[in-house]
Coordinates of N, CA and C in Angstrom, one line a residue:
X24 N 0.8 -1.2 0.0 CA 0.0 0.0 0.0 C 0.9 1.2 0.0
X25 N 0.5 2.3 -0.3 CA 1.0 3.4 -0.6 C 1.0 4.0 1.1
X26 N 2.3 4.8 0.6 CA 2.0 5.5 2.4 C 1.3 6.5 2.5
X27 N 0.7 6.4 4.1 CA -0.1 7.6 4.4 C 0.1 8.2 5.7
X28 N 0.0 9.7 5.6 CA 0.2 10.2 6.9 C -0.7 10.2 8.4
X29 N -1.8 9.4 7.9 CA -3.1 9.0 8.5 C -2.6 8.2 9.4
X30 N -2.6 8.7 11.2 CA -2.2 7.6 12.2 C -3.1 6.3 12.1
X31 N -4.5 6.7 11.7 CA -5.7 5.8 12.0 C -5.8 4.4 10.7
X32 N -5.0 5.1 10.0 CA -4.9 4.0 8.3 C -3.6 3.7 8.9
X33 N -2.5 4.4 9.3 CA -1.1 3.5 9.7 C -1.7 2.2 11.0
X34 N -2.4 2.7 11.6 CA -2.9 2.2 12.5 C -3.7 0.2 12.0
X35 N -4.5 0.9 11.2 CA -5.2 -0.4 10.7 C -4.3 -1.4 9.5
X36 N -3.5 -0.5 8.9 CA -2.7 -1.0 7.9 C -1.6 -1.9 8.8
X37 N -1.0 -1.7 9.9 CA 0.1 -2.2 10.7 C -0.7 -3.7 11.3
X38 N -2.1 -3.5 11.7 CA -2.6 -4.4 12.2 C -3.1 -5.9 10.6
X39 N -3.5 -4.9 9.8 CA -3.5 -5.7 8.5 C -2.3 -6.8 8.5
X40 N -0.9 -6.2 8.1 CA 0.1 -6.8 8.1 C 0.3 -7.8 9.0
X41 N -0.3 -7.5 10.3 CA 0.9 -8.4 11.5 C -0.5 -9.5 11.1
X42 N -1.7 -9.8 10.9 CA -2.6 -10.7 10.6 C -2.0 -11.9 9.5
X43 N -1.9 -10.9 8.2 CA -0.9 -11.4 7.2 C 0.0 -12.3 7.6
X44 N 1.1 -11.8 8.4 CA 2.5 -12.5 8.9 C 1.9 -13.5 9.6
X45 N 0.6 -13.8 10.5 CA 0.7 -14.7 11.2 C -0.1 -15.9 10.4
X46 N -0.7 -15.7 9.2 CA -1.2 -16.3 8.4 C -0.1 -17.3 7.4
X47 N 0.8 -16.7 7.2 CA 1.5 -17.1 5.9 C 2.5 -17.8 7.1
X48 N 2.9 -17.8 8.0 CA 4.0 -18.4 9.1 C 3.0 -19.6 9.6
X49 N 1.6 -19.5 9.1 CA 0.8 -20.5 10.1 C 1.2 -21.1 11.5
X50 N 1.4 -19.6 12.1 CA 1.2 -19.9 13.7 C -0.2 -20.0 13.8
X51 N 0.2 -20.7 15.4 CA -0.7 -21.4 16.0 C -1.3 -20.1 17.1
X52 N -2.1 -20.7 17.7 CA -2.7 -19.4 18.6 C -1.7 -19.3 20.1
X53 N -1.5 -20.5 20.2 CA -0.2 -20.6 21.5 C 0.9 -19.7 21.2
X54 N 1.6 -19.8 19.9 CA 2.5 -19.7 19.2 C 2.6 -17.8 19.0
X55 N 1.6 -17.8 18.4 CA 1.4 -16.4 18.6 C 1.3 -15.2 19.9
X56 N 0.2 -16.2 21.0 CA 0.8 -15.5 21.9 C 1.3 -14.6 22.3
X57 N 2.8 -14.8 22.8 CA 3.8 -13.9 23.6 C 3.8 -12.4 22.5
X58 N 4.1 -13.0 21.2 CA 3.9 -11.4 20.3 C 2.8 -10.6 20.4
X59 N 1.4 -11.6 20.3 CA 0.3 -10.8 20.5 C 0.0 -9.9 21.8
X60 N 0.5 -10.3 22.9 CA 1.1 -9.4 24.0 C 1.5 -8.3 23.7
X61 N 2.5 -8.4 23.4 CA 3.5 -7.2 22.9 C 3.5 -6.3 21.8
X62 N 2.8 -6.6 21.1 CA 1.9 -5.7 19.7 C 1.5 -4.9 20.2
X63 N 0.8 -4.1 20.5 CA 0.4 -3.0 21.0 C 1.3 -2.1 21.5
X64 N 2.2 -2.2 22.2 CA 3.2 -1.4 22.3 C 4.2 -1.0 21.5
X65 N 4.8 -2.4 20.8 CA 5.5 -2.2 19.4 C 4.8 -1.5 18.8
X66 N 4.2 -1.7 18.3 CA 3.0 -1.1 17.4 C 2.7 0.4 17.8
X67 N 2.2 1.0 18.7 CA 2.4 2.1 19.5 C 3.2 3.3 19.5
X68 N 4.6 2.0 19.9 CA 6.1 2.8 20.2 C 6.9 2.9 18.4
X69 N 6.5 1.9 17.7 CA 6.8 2.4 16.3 C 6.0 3.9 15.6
X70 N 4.7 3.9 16.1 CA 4.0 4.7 15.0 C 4.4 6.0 15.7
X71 N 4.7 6.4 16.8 CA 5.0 7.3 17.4 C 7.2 7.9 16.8
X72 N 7.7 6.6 16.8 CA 9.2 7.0 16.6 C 9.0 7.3 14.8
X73 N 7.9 6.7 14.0 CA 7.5 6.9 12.6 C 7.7 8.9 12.1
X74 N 6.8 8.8 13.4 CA 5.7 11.0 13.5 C 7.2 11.0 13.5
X75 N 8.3 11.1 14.9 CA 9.1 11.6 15.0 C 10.1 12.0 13.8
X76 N 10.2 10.4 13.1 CA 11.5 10.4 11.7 C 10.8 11.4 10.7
X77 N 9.8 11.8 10.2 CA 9.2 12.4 9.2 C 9.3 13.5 9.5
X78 N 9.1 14.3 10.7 CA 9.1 15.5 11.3 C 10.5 16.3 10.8
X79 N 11.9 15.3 10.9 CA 12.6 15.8 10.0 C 12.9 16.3 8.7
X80 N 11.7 15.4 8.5 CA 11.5 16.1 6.6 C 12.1 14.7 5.7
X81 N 12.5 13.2 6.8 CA 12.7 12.2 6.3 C 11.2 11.7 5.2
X82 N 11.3 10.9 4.4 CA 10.6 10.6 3.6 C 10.6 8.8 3.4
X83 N 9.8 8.3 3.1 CA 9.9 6.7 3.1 C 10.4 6.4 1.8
X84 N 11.4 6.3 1.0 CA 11.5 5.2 -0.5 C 11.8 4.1 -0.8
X85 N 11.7 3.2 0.0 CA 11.4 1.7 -0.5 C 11.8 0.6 1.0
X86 N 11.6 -0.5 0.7 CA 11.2 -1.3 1.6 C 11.6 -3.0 1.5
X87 N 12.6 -3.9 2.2 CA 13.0 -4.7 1.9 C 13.3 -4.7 0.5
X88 N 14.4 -4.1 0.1 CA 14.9 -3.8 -0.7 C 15.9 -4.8 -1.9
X89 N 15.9 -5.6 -2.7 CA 16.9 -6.4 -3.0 C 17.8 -5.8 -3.8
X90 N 19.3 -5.5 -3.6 CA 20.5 -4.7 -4.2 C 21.5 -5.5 -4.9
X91 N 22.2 -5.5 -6.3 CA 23.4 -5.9 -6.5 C 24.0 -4.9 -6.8
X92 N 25.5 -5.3 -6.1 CA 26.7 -4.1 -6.8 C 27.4 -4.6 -6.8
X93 N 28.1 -4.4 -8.4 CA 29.5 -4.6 -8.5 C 30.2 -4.7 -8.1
X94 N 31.7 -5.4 -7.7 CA 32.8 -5.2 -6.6 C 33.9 -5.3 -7.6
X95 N 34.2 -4.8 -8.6 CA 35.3 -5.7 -9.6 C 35.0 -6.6 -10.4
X96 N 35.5 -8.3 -10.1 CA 34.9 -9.6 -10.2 C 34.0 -9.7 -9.7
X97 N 33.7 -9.2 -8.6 CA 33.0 -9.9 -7.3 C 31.4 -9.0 -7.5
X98 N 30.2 -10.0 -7.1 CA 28.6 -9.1 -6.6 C 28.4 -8.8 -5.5
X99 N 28.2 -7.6 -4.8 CA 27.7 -7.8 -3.9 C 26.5 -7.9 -3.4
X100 N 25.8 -8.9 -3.1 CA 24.3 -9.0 -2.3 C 24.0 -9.0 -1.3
X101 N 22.5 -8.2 -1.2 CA 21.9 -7.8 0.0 C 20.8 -7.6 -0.3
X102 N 19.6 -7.7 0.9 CA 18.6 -7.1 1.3 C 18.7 -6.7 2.2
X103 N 17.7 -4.7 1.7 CA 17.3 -4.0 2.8 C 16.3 -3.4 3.4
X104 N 16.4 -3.7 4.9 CA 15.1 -3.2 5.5 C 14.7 -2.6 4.8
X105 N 14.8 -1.1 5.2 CA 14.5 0.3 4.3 C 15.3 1.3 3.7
X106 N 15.3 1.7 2.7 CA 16.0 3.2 2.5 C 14.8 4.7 2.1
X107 N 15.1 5.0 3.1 CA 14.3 6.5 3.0 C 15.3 7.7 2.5
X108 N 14.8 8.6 2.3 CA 14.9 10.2 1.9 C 15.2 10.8 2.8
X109 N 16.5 11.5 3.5 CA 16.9 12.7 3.9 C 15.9 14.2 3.8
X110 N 15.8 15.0 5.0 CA 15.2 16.3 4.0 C 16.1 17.1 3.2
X111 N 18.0 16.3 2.5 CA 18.4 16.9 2.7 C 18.3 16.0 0.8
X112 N 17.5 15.1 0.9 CA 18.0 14.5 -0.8 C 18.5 13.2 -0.4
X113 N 19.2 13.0 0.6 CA 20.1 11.8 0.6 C 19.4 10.6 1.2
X114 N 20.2 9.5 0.7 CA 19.9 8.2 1.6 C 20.0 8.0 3.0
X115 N 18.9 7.3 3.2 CA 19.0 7.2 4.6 C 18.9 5.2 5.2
X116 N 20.0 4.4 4.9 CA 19.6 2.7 5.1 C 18.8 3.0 6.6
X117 N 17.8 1.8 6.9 CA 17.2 1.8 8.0 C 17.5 -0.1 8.0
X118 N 18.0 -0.4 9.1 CA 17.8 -1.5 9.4 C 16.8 -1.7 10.7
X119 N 16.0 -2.5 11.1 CA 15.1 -2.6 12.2 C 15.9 -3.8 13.2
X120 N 15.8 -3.8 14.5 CA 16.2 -4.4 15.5 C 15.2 -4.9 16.2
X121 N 15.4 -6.0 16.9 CA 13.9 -6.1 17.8 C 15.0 -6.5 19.0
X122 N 16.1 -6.2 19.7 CA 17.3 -6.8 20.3 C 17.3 -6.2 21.2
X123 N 18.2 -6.3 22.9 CA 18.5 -5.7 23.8 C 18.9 -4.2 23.3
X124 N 18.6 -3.3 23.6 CA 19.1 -1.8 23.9 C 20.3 -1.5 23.3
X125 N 21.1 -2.4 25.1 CA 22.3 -2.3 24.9 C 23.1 -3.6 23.8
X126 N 22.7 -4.2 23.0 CA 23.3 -4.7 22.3 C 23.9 -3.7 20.6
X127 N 22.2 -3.2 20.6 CA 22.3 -2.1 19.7 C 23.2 -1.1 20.0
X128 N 23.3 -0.6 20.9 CA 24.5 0.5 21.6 C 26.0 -0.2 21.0
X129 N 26.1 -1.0 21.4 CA 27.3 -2.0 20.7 C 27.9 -1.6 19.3
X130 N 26.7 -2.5 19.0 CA 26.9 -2.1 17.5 C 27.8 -0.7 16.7
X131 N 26.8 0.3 17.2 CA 26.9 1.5 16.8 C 28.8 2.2 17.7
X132 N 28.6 1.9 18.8 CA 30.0 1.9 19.2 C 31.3 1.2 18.6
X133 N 31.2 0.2 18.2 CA 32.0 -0.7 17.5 C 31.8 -0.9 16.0
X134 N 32.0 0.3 15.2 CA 32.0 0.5 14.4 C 32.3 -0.7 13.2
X135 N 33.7 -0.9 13.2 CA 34.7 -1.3 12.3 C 33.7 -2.9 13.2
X136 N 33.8 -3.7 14.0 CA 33.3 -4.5 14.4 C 31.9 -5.4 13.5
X137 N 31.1 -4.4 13.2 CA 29.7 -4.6 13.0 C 29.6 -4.1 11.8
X138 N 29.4 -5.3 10.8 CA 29.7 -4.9 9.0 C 28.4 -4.6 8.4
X139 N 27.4 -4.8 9.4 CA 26.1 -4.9 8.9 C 26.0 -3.8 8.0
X140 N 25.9 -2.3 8.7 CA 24.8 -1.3 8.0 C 26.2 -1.0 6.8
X141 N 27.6 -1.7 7.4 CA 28.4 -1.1 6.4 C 28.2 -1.8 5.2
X142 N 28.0 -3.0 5.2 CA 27.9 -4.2 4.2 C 26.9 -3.5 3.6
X143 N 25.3 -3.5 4.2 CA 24.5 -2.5 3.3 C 24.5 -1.3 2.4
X144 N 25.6 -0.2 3.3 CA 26.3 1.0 2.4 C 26.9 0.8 1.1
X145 N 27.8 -0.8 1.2 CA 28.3 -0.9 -0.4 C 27.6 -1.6 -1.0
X146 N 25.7 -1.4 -0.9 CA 25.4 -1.6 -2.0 C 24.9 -0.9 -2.5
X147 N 24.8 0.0 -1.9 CA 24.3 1.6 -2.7 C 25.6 2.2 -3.2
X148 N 25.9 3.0 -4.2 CA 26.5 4.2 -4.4 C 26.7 5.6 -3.9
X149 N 25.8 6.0 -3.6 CA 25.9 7.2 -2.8 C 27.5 7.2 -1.9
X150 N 27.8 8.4 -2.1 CA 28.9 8.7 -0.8 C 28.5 9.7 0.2
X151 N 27.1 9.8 0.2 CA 26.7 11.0 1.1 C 25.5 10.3 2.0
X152 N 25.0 9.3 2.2 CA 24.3 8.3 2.7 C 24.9 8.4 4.0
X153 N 23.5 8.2 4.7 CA 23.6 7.8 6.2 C 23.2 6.4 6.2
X154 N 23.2 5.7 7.5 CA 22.6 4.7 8.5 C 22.7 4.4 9.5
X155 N 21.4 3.8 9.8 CA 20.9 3.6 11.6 C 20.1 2.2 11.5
X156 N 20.3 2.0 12.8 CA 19.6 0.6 13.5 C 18.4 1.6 14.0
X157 N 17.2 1.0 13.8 CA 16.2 1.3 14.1 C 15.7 0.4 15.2
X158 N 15.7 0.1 16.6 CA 15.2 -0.6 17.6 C 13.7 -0.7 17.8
X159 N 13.2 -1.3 18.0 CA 11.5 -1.5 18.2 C 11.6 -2.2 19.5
X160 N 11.4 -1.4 20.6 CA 10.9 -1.8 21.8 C 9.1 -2.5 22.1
X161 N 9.8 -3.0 22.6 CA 8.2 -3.6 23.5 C 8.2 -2.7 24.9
X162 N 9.2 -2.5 25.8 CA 9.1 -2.1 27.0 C 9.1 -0.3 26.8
X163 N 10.6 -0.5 26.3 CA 10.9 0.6 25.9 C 10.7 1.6 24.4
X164 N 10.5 2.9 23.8 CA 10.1 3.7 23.0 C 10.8 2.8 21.9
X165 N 10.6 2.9 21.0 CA 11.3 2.5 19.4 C 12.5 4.1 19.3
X166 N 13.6 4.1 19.1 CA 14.3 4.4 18.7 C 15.8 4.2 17.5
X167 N 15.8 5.6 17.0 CA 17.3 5.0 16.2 C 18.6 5.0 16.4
X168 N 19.1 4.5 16.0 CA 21.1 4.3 16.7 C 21.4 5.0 15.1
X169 N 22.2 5.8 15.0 CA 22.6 6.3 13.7 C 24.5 5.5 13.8
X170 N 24.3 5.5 12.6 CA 26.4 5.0 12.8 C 27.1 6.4 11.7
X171 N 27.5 7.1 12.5 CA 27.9 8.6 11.9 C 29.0 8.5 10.7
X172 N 29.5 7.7 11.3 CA 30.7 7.2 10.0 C 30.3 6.3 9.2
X173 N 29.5 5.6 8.6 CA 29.0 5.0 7.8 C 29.9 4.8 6.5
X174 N 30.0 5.9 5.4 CA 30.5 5.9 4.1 C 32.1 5.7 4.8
X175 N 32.9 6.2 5.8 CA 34.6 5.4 5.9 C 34.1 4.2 6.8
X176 N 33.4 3.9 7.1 CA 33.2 2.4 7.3 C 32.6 1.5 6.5
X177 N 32.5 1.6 5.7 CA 32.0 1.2 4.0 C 33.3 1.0 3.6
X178 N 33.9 2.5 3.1 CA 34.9 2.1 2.3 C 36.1 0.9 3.1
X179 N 36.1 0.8 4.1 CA 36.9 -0.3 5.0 C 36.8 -1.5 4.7
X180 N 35.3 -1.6 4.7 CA 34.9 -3.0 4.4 C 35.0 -3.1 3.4
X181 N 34.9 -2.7 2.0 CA 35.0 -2.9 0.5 C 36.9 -3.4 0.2
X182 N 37.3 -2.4 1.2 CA 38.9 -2.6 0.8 C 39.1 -3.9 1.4
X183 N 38.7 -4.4 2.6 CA 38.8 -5.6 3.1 C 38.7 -7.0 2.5
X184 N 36.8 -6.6 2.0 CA 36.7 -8.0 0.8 C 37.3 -8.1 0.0
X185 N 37.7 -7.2 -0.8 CA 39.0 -7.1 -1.8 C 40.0 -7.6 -1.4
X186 N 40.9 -7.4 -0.5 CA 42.4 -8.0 -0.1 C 41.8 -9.5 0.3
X187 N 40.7 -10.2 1.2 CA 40.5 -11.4 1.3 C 40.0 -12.1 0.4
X188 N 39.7 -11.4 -0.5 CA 39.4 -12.2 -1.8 C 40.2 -12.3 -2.8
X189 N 41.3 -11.6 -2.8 CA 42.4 -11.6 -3.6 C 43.7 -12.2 -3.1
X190 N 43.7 -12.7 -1.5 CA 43.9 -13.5 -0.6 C 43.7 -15.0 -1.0
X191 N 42.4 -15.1 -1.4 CA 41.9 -16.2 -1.5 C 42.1 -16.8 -2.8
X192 N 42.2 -16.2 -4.0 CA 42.7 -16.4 -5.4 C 43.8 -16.8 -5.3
X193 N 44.5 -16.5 -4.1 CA 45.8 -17.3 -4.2 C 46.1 -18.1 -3.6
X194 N 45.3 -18.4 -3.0 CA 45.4 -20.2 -2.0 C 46.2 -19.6 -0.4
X195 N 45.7 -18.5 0.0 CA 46.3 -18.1 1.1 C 45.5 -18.8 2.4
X196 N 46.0 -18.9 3.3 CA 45.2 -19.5 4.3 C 44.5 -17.6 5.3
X197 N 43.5 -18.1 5.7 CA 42.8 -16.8 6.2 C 42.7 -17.4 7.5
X198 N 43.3 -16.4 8.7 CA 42.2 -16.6 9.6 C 41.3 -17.2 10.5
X199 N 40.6 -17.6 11.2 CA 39.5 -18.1 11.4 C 38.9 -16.8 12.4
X200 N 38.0 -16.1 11.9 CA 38.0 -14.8 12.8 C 36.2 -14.5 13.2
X201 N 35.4 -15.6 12.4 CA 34.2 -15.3 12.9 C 33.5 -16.0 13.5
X202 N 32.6 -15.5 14.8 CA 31.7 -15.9 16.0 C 30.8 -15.0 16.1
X203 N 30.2 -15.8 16.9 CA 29.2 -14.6 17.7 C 27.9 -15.3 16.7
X204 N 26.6 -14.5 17.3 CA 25.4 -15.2 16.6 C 24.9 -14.6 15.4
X205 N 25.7 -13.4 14.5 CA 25.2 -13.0 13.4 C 26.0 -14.2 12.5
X206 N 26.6 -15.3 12.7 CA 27.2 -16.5 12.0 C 26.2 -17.4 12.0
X207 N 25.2 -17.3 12.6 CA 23.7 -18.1 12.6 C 23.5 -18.0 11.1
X208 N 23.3 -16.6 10.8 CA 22.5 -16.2 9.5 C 23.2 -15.9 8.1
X209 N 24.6 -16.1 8.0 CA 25.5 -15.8 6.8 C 25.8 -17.0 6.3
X210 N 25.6 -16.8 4.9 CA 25.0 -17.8 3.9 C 26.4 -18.9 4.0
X211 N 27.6 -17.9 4.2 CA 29.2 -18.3 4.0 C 29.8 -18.6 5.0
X212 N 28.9 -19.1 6.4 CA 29.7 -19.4 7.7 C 30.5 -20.3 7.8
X213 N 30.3 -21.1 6.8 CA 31.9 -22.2 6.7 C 32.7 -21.8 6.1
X214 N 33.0 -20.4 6.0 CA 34.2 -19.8 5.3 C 35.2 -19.5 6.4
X215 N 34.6 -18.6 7.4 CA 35.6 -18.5 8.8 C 34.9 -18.6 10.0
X216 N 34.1 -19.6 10.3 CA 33.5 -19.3 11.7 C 34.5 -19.7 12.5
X217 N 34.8 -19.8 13.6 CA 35.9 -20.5 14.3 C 35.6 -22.2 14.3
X218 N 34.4 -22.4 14.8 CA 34.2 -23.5 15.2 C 34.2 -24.5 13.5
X219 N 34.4 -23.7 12.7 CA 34.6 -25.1 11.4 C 35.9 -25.5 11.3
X220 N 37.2 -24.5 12.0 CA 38.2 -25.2 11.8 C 39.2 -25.6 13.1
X221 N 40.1 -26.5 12.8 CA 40.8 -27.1 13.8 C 42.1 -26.5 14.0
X222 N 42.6 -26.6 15.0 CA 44.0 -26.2 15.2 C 45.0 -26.7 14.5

């Protein structure tokens, strides 16, 4: 649906969706539950941090987004949450969180650490692009984490895949340097998780 500035249609349209989601996931009513609890607040605490981002003069342009970019040889792929409009013209990536607070805090602190929103920046072009972790509380207000450096944390990680990939063209041994639970979800975790290789 097209967007609207109407609390009372964001309102029903948000409720629309989360019905959707529980339809096509074919939860159960047990199952659903604990979320159904907490809907309302999410729900609440989003459409309220929503008024807030717009009030800037941000604008919504697109939504789970699928990106290729060039790297050289190399594609880069992604999907993104969202990328909105600056009041200023520019991109704005939005990734959404549903995670402790302070984990998101992390993130945004440990810049060079957390490849996410950078990994997302090189799939856009832009060199004048922002991004933020968008958190969606249940307890607490929905808020955003902005990462201020963004485009030199981009370009970090672009020069990185390049030297490990040109590393790797030559039969170099890499590392074993990745843990932690965003290795749950990366398509390539037997490339360096720790636990695939041996001493």
């Amino acid at each position: 649906a097209s967007p609207t500035p109407d609390n009372t249609a964001r309102l029903a349209m948000l409720n629309t969706a989360a019905e959707r989601a529980t339809q096509e996931l074919a939860l159960s009513d047990s199952e659903f539950l604990p979320f159904a609890a907490a809907w309302p607040g999410v729900r609440e605490g989003y459409l309220k941090w929503l008024a807030g981002h717009e009030a800037t003069g941000a604008t919504f342009g697109e939504a789970e987004v699928w990106r290729e970019m060039p790297l050289g040889e190399l594609t880069l792929l992604g999907k993104l949450d969202r990328i909105d409009r600056q009041a200023d013209g520019h991109a704005l990536l939005i990734d959404y969180k549903t995670e402790p607070r302070t984990t998101t805090t992390e993130r945004i602190k440990n810049g060079q650490e957390d490849t996410q929103l950078a990994f997302y920046a090189a799939l856009m072009s832009d060199d004048t692009l922002a991004a933020a972790y968008v958190n969606l509380g249940e307890k607490e207000p929905t808020k955003t984490y902005a990462q201020p450096e963004i485009v030199g944390l981009r370009d970090e990680l672009i020069d990185s895949i390049l030297t490990d990939m040109a590393r790797i063209a030559r039969k170099a041994a890499l590392p074993a340097l990745g843990e932690g639970k965003a290795c749950d979800y990366c398509a390539a975790r037997g490339l360096c998780r720790k636990d695939f290789w041996t001493s």
